[in-house]
PDB file of C-alpha atoms in Angstrom:
ATOM      1  CA  UNK T 194      14.502   3.449   8.661  1.00  0.00           C
ATOM      2  CA  UNK T 195      14.705   0.498   6.293  1.00  0.00           C
ATOM      3  CA  UNK T 196      17.557   0.124   3.801  1.00  0.00           C
ATOM      4  CA  UNK T 197      17.951  -2.341   0.961  1.00  0.00           C
ATOM      5  CA  UNK T 198      21.600  -2.919   0.093  1.00  0.00           C
ATOM      6  CA  UNK T 199      23.115  -5.187  -2.546  1.00  0.00           C
ATOM      7  CA  UNK T 200      26.795  -6.012  -2.126  1.00  0.00           C
ATOM      8  CA  UNK T 201      28.544  -4.867  -5.320  1.00  0.00           C
ATOM      9  CA  UNK T 202      31.644  -3.056  -4.039  1.00  0.00           C
ATOM     10  CA  UNK T 203      33.738  -2.136  -1.019  1.00  0.00           C
ATOM     11  CA  UNK T 204      31.209   0.213   0.593  1.00  0.00           C
ATOM     12  CA  UNK T 205      28.178  -2.016   0.161  1.00  0.00           C
ATOM     13  CA  UNK T 206      30.183  -5.096   1.238  1.00  0.00           C
ATOM     14  CA  UNK T 207      31.152  -3.263   4.410  1.00  0.00           C
ATOM     15  CA  UNK T 208      27.481  -2.539   5.069  1.00  0.00           C
ATOM     16  CA  UNK T 209      26.136  -6.040   4.511  1.00  0.00           C
ATOM     17  CA  UNK T 210      28.829  -7.559   6.733  1.00  0.00           C
ATOM     18  CA  UNK T 211      27.929  -5.395   9.722  1.00  0.00           C
ATOM     19  CA  UNK T 212      26.509  -7.157  12.751  1.00  0.00           C
ATOM     20  CA  UNK T 213      23.659  -6.124  15.064  1.00  0.00           C
ATOM     21  CA  UNK T 214      24.936  -3.421  17.375  1.00  0.00           C
ATOM     22  CA  UNK T 215      27.567  -2.072  14.973  1.00  0.00           C
ATOM     23  CA  UNK T 216      27.487   1.656  14.294  1.00  0.00           C
ATOM     24  CA  UNK T 217      26.880   3.007  10.787  1.00  0.00           C
ATOM     25  CA  UNK T 218      26.978   6.690   9.896  1.00  0.00           C
ATOM     26  CA  UNK T 219      24.483   8.111   7.406  1.00  0.00           C
ATOM     27  CA  UNK T 220      23.988  11.384   5.512  1.00  0.00           C
ATOM     28  CA  UNK T 221      20.937  12.772   3.820  1.00  0.00           C
ATOM     29  CA  UNK T 222      18.399  12.222   2.544  1.00  0.00           C
ATOM     30  CA  UNK T 223      19.474  14.035  -0.617  1.00  0.00           C
ATOM     31  CA  UNK T 224      17.618  14.832  -3.830  1.00  0.00           C
ATOM     32  CA  UNK T 225      13.861  15.032  -4.162  1.00  0.00           C
ATOM     33  CA  UNK T 226      10.942  12.816  -3.297  1.00  0.00           C
ATOM     34  CA  UNK T 227       8.530  11.013  -5.576  1.00  0.00           C
ATOM     35  CA  UNK T 228       5.602  13.302  -6.566  1.00  0.00           C
ATOM     36  CA  UNK T 229       3.026  11.840  -4.206  1.00  0.00           C
ATOM     37  CA  UNK T 230       1.054  15.078  -3.988  1.00  0.00           C
ATOM     38  CA  UNK T 231       0.805  15.404  -7.778  1.00  0.00           C
ATOM     39  CA  UNK T 232      -0.304  11.763  -7.978  1.00  0.00           C
ATOM     40  CA  UNK T 233      -3.355  12.241  -5.764  1.00  0.00           C
ATOM     41  CA  UNK T 234      -6.572  11.330  -7.495  1.00  0.00           C
ATOM     42  CA  UNK T 235      -4.716   9.514 -10.273  1.00  0.00           C
ATOM     43  CA  UNK T 236      -3.774   5.971 -11.127  1.00  0.00           C
ATOM     44  CA  UNK T 237      -0.128   5.360 -10.253  1.00  0.00           C
ATOM     45  CA  UNK T 238       2.118   3.154 -12.352  1.00  0.00           C
ATOM     46  CA  UNK T 239       5.332   1.970 -10.702  1.00  0.00           C
ATOM     47  CA  UNK T 240       7.928   0.344 -12.961  1.00  0.00           C
ATOM     48  CA  UNK T 241      11.048  -1.103 -11.387  1.00  0.00           C
ATOM     49  CA  UNK T 242      14.013  -3.015 -12.715  1.00  0.00           C
ATOM     50  CA  UNK T 243      16.353  -5.028 -10.496  1.00  0.00           C
ATOM     51  CA  UNK T 244      17.476  -3.150  -7.395  1.00  0.00           C
ATOM     52  CA  UNK T 245      15.523  -0.154  -8.758  1.00  0.00           C
ATOM     53  CA  UNK T 246      12.430  -1.414  -6.968  1.00  0.00           C
ATOM     54  CA  UNK T 247      13.980  -0.429  -3.631  1.00  0.00           C
ATOM     55  CA  UNK T 248      13.516   3.376  -3.950  1.00  0.00           C
ATOM     56  CA  UNK T 249      10.025   2.820  -5.391  1.00  0.00           C
ATOM     57  CA  UNK T 250       8.870   0.691  -2.462  1.00  0.00           C
ATOM     58  CA  UNK T 251       8.206   3.656  -0.115  1.00  0.00           C
ATOM     59  CA  UNK T 252       5.994   5.257  -2.773  1.00  0.00           C
ATOM     60  CA  UNK T 253       3.953   2.065  -3.041  1.00  0.00           C
ATOM     61  CA  UNK T 254       3.540   1.885   0.726  1.00  0.00           C
ATOM     62  CA  UNK T 255       2.512   5.531   0.873  1.00  0.00           C
ATOM     63  CA  UNK T 256      -0.248   4.828  -1.637  1.00  0.00           C
ATOM     64  CA  UNK T 257      -1.381   1.738   0.254  1.00  0.00           C
ATOM     65  CA  UNK T 258      -1.495   3.670   3.535  1.00  0.00           C
ATOM     66  CA  UNK T 259      -3.548   6.456   1.935  1.00  0.00           C
ATOM     67  CA  UNK T 260      -5.616   4.313  -0.395  1.00  0.00           C
ATOM     68  CA  UNK T 261      -8.513   6.724  -0.709  1.00  0.00           C
ATOM     69  CA  UNK T 262      -6.255   9.464  -2.093  1.00  0.00           C
ATOM     70  CA  UNK T 263      -5.208   7.509  -5.190  1.00  0.00           C
ATOM     71  CA  UNK T 264      -6.698   5.499  -8.009  1.00  0.00           C
ATOM     72  CA  UNK T 265      -5.373   2.155  -9.175  1.00  0.00           C
ATOM     73  CA  UNK T 266      -1.873   1.074  -8.215  1.00  0.00           C
ATOM     74  CA  UNK T 267      -0.050  -0.821 -10.954  1.00  0.00           C
ATOM     75  CA  UNK T 268       3.361  -2.318 -10.202  1.00  0.00           C
ATOM     76  CA  UNK T 269       5.504  -3.769 -12.991  1.00  0.00           C
ATOM     77  CA  UNK T 270       8.760  -5.335 -11.893  1.00  0.00           C
ATOM     78  CA  UNK T 271      11.517  -7.036 -13.842  1.00  0.00           C
ATOM     79  CA  UNK T 272      14.535  -8.900 -12.491  1.00  0.00           C
ATOM     80  CA  UNK T 273      17.369 -10.901 -13.983  1.00  0.00           C
ATOM     81  CA  UNK T 274      16.198 -14.161 -12.405  1.00  0.00           C
ATOM     82  CA  UNK T 275      13.756 -15.353  -9.718  1.00  0.00           C
ATOM     83  CA  UNK T 276      16.658 -15.436  -7.280  1.00  0.00           C
ATOM     84  CA  UNK T 277      17.369 -11.744  -7.911  1.00  0.00           C
ATOM     85  CA  UNK T 278      13.811 -10.566  -7.238  1.00  0.00           C
ATOM     86  CA  UNK T 279      13.274  -8.204  -4.308  1.00  0.00           C
ATOM     87  CA  UNK T 280      10.376  -8.251  -1.851  1.00  0.00           C
ATOM     88  CA  UNK T 281       8.706 -11.407  -3.195  1.00  0.00           C
ATOM     89  CA  UNK T 282       6.348 -11.760  -0.245  1.00  0.00           C
ATOM     90  CA  UNK T 283       5.387  -8.103  -0.330  1.00  0.00           C
ATOM     91  CA  UNK T 284       4.687  -8.171  -4.054  1.00  0.00           C
ATOM     92  CA  UNK T 285       2.497 -11.228  -3.603  1.00  0.00           C
ATOM     93  CA  UNK T 286       0.600  -9.520  -0.764  1.00  0.00           C
ATOM     94  CA  UNK T 287       0.094  -6.331  -2.779  1.00  0.00           C
ATOM     95  CA  UNK T 288      -1.324  -8.347  -5.673  1.00  0.00           C
ATOM     96  CA  UNK T 289      -4.188  -9.499  -3.457  1.00  0.00           C
ATOM     97  CA  UNK T 290      -5.310  -5.983  -2.584  1.00  0.00           C
ATOM     98  CA  UNK T 291      -8.217  -4.251  -4.340  1.00  0.00           C
ATOM     99  CA  UNK T 292      -7.466  -1.750  -7.096  1.00  0.00           C
ATOM    100  CA  UNK T 293      -3.907  -3.079  -7.227  1.00  0.00           C
ATOM    101  CA  UNK T 294      -2.227  -4.939 -10.087  1.00  0.00           C
ATOM    102  CA  UNK T 295       1.221  -6.464  -9.671  1.00  0.00           C
ATOM    103  CA  UNK T 296       3.059  -8.143 -12.538  1.00  0.00           C
ATOM    104  CA  UNK T 297       6.599  -9.529 -12.478  1.00  0.00           C
ATOM    105  CA  UNK T 298       8.923 -10.896 -15.121  1.00  0.00           C
ATOM    106  CA  UNK T 299      12.457 -12.272 -15.290  1.00  0.00           C
ATOM    107  CA  UNK T 300      15.085 -12.504 -18.001  1.00  0.00           C
ATOM    108  CA  UNK T 301      15.890 -16.135 -17.217  1.00  0.00           C
ATOM    109  CA  UNK T 302      13.275 -18.189 -15.427  1.00  0.00           C
ATOM    110  CA  UNK T 303      14.629 -21.697 -15.240  1.00  0.00           C
ATOM    111  CA  UNK T 304      12.583 -24.884 -15.229  1.00  0.00           C
ATOM    112  CA  UNK T 305      10.725 -24.093 -11.998  1.00  0.00           C
ATOM    113  CA  UNK T 306       9.618 -20.555 -12.900  1.00  0.00           C
ATOM    114  CA  UNK T 307       5.939 -20.269 -13.811  1.00  0.00           C
ATOM    115  CA  UNK T 308       5.728 -16.538 -14.355  1.00  0.00           C
ATOM    116  CA  UNK T 309       6.444 -14.210 -17.243  1.00  0.00           C
ATOM    117  CA  UNK T 310       9.808 -14.234 -19.007  1.00  0.00           C
ATOM    118  CA  UNK T 311      11.128 -11.185 -20.849  1.00  0.00           C
ATOM    119  CA  UNK T 312      11.995  -7.545 -20.321  1.00  0.00           C
ATOM    120  CA  UNK T 313       9.695  -5.444 -18.177  1.00  0.00           C
ATOM    121  CA  UNK T 314       8.138  -3.656 -21.153  1.00  0.00           C
ATOM    122  CA  UNK T 315       6.542  -6.955 -22.237  1.00  0.00           C
ATOM    123  CA  UNK T 316       4.244  -6.637 -19.218  1.00  0.00           C
ATOM    124  CA  UNK T 317       2.492  -3.612 -20.708  1.00  0.00           C
ATOM    125  CA  UNK T 318       0.391  -5.883 -22.911  1.00  0.00           C
ATOM    126  CA  UNK T 319      -1.376  -7.021 -19.730  1.00  0.00           C
ATOM    127  CA  UNK T 320      -2.101  -3.509 -18.441  1.00  0.00           C
ATOM    128  CA  UNK T 321      -4.849  -1.050 -19.314  1.00  0.00           C
ATOM    129  CA  UNK T 322      -3.772   2.549 -18.770  1.00  0.00           C
ATOM    130  CA  UNK T 323      -5.763   5.771 -18.757  1.00  0.00           C
ATOM    131  CA  UNK T 324      -3.138   8.146 -20.165  1.00  0.00           C
ATOM    132  CA  UNK T 325      -4.824  11.335 -19.001  1.00  0.00           C
ATOM    133  CA  UNK T 326      -5.209  10.080 -15.439  1.00  0.00           C
ATOM    134  CA  UNK T 327      -1.972   8.175 -14.802  1.00  0.00           C
ATOM    135  CA  UNK T 328       1.318   9.183 -13.223  1.00  0.00           C
ATOM    136  CA  UNK T 329       4.316   6.889 -13.753  1.00  0.00           C
ATOM    137  CA  UNK T 330       7.341   6.438 -11.493  1.00  0.00           C
ATOM    138  CA  UNK T 331      10.304   4.530 -12.919  1.00  0.00           C
ATOM    139  CA  UNK T 332      13.610   3.345 -11.512  1.00  0.00           C
ATOM    140  CA  UNK T 333      16.066   0.841 -12.925  1.00  0.00           C
ATOM    141  CA  UNK T 334      18.860   0.495 -15.466  1.00  0.00           C
ATOM    142  CA  UNK T 335      19.019   3.402 -17.907  1.00  0.00           C
ATOM    143  CA  UNK T 336      18.275   1.251 -20.941  1.00  0.00           C
ATOM    144  CA  UNK T 337      15.185  -0.137 -19.227  1.00  0.00           C
ATOM    145  CA  UNK T 338      13.939   3.313 -18.323  1.00  0.00           C
ATOM    146  CA  UNK T 339      14.465   4.514 -21.889  1.00  0.00           C
ATOM    147  CA  UNK T 340      12.271   1.772 -23.351  1.00  0.00           C
ATOM    148  CA  UNK T 341       9.656   2.161 -20.624  1.00  0.00           C
ATOM    149  CA  UNK T 342       9.410   5.877 -21.422  1.00  0.00           C
ATOM    150  CA  UNK T 343       9.000   5.090 -25.121  1.00  0.00           C
ATOM    151  CA  UNK T 344       6.253   2.617 -24.309  1.00  0.00           C
ATOM    152  CA  UNK T 345       4.426   5.103 -22.103  1.00  0.00           C
ATOM    153  CA  UNK T 346       4.699   7.899 -24.646  1.00  0.00           C
ATOM    154  CA  UNK T 347       3.352   5.584 -27.336  1.00  0.00           C
ATOM    155  CA  UNK T 348       0.360   5.023 -25.076  1.00  0.00           C
ATOM    156  CA  UNK T 349      -0.253   8.741 -24.736  1.00  0.00           C
ATOM    157  CA  UNK T 350       1.232   9.598 -21.336  1.00  0.00           C
ATOM    158  CA  UNK T 351       2.534  13.189 -21.327  1.00  0.00           C
ATOM    159  CA  UNK T 352       6.156  13.788 -20.383  1.00  0.00           C
ATOM    160  CA  UNK T 353       5.160  15.683 -17.264  1.00  0.00           C
ATOM    161  CA  UNK T 354       3.468  12.550 -15.898  1.00  0.00           C
ATOM    162  CA  UNK T 355       6.511  10.291 -16.301  1.00  0.00           C
ATOM    163  CA  UNK T 356       9.031  10.521 -13.448  1.00  0.00           C
ATOM    164  CA  UNK T 357      12.490   8.925 -13.472  1.00  0.00           C
ATOM    165  CA  UNK T 358      15.046   8.289 -10.765  1.00  0.00           C
ATOM    166  CA  UNK T 359      18.409   9.447 -12.152  1.00  0.00           C
ATOM    167  CA  UNK T 360      20.757   8.603  -9.288  1.00  0.00           C
ATOM    168  CA  UNK T 361      22.617   5.514 -10.574  1.00  0.00           C
ATOM    169  CA  UNK T 362      25.922   7.402 -10.904  1.00  0.00           C
ATOM    170  CA  UNK T 363      25.539   9.429  -7.712  1.00  0.00           C
ATOM    171  CA  UNK T 364      28.520   9.253  -5.348  1.00  0.00           C
ATOM    172  CA  UNK T 365      28.954  12.231  -3.043  1.00  0.00           C
ATOM    173  CA  UNK T 366      25.307  13.340  -3.118  1.00  0.00           C
ATOM    174  CA  UNK T 367      26.176  17.048  -2.958  1.00  0.00           C
ATOM    175  CA  UNK T 368      27.205  17.729  -6.591  1.00  0.00           C
ATOM    176  CA  UNK T 369      30.980  17.929  -5.987  1.00  0.00           C
ATOM    177  CA  UNK T 370      32.029  14.691  -7.698  1.00  0.00           C
ATOM    178  CA  UNK T 371      30.213  15.570 -10.960  1.00  0.00           C
ATOM    179  CA  UNK T 372      29.362  11.898 -11.527  1.00  0.00           C
ATOM    180  CA  UNK T 373      25.591  12.268 -11.158  1.00  0.00           C
ATOM    181  CA  UNK T 374      25.128  14.273 -14.322  1.00  0.00           C
ATOM    182  CA  UNK T 375      22.722  14.101 -17.230  1.00  0.00           C
ATOM    183  CA  UNK T 376      24.186  16.487 -19.758  1.00  0.00           C
ATOM    184  CA  UNK T 377      24.576  19.775 -17.890  1.00  0.00           C
ATOM    185  CA  UNK T 378      22.076  18.779 -15.226  1.00  0.00           C
ATOM    186  CA  UNK T 379      23.235  17.362 -11.874  1.00  0.00           C
ATOM    187  CA  UNK T 380      20.776  14.990 -10.243  1.00  0.00           C
ATOM    188  CA  UNK T 381      22.689  15.367  -6.978  1.00  0.00           C
ATOM    189  CA  UNK T 382      21.921  19.092  -6.990  1.00  0.00           C
ATOM    190  CA  UNK T 383      18.415  19.279  -8.462  1.00  0.00           C
ATOM    191  CA  UNK T 384      16.970  15.953  -7.374  1.00  0.00           C
ATOM    192  CA  UNK T 385      16.810  12.397  -8.572  1.00  0.00           C
ATOM    193  CA  UNK T 386      13.082  12.130  -9.278  1.00  0.00           C
ATOM    194  CA  UNK T 387      12.373  14.258 -12.324  1.00  0.00           C
ATOM    195  CA  UNK T 388       9.679  14.356 -15.008  1.00  0.00           C
ATOM    196  CA  UNK T 389      10.899  13.247 -18.428  1.00  0.00           C
ATOM    197  CA  UNK T 390      10.142  16.677 -19.887  1.00  0.00           C
ATOM    198  CA  UNK T 391      12.862  18.127 -17.614  1.00  0.00           C
ATOM    199  CA  UNK T 392      15.413  15.359 -18.236  1.00  0.00           C
ATOM    200  CA  UNK T 393      15.133  15.432 -22.019  1.00  0.00           C
ATOM    201  CA  UNK T 394      15.910  12.441 -24.185  1.00  0.00           C
ATOM    202  CA  UNK T 395      19.133  10.744 -25.113  1.00  0.00           C
TER     203      UNK T 395
END
């Protein structure tokens, strides 16, 4: 198993300071998977923001391992700065593959950055989508996901083809803490990866 952990609190700090040979207990996995079966035969759009690319990475690798089962793979990724970007080498390698488009952007590029600057939705101007044959998977800050959904809906993607990861506030993972809630819906109980038609709009 491969984990991507960013140190932002006591628990994650404890994880990143472990040494080879230390023991770490795990639970899960909890929630639901990305809809890889429903995506077969379609173009797949992956949109990640910040650390949100981490849970989308396995979906991208699944598509690349079963390339004949899917159409185009489009990856749009936004980070705060070049230093904050995840998987730089992997993104660069994916971009060289056939039927694969990878675009990245940052909020603040600095003098040495030669890529795009701006929020992730600005990358859509460089992408051609087939709304009736595209399934989107999105993970990142809530405000980013909201604007990505608006962009996709304006381009004609139906709500049932837009999947969000809703686990940012998840703590216990078994629906006891009541922190992983969207209205009356618990993402810990019913799954993190949900079509927008089920989540509703805020």
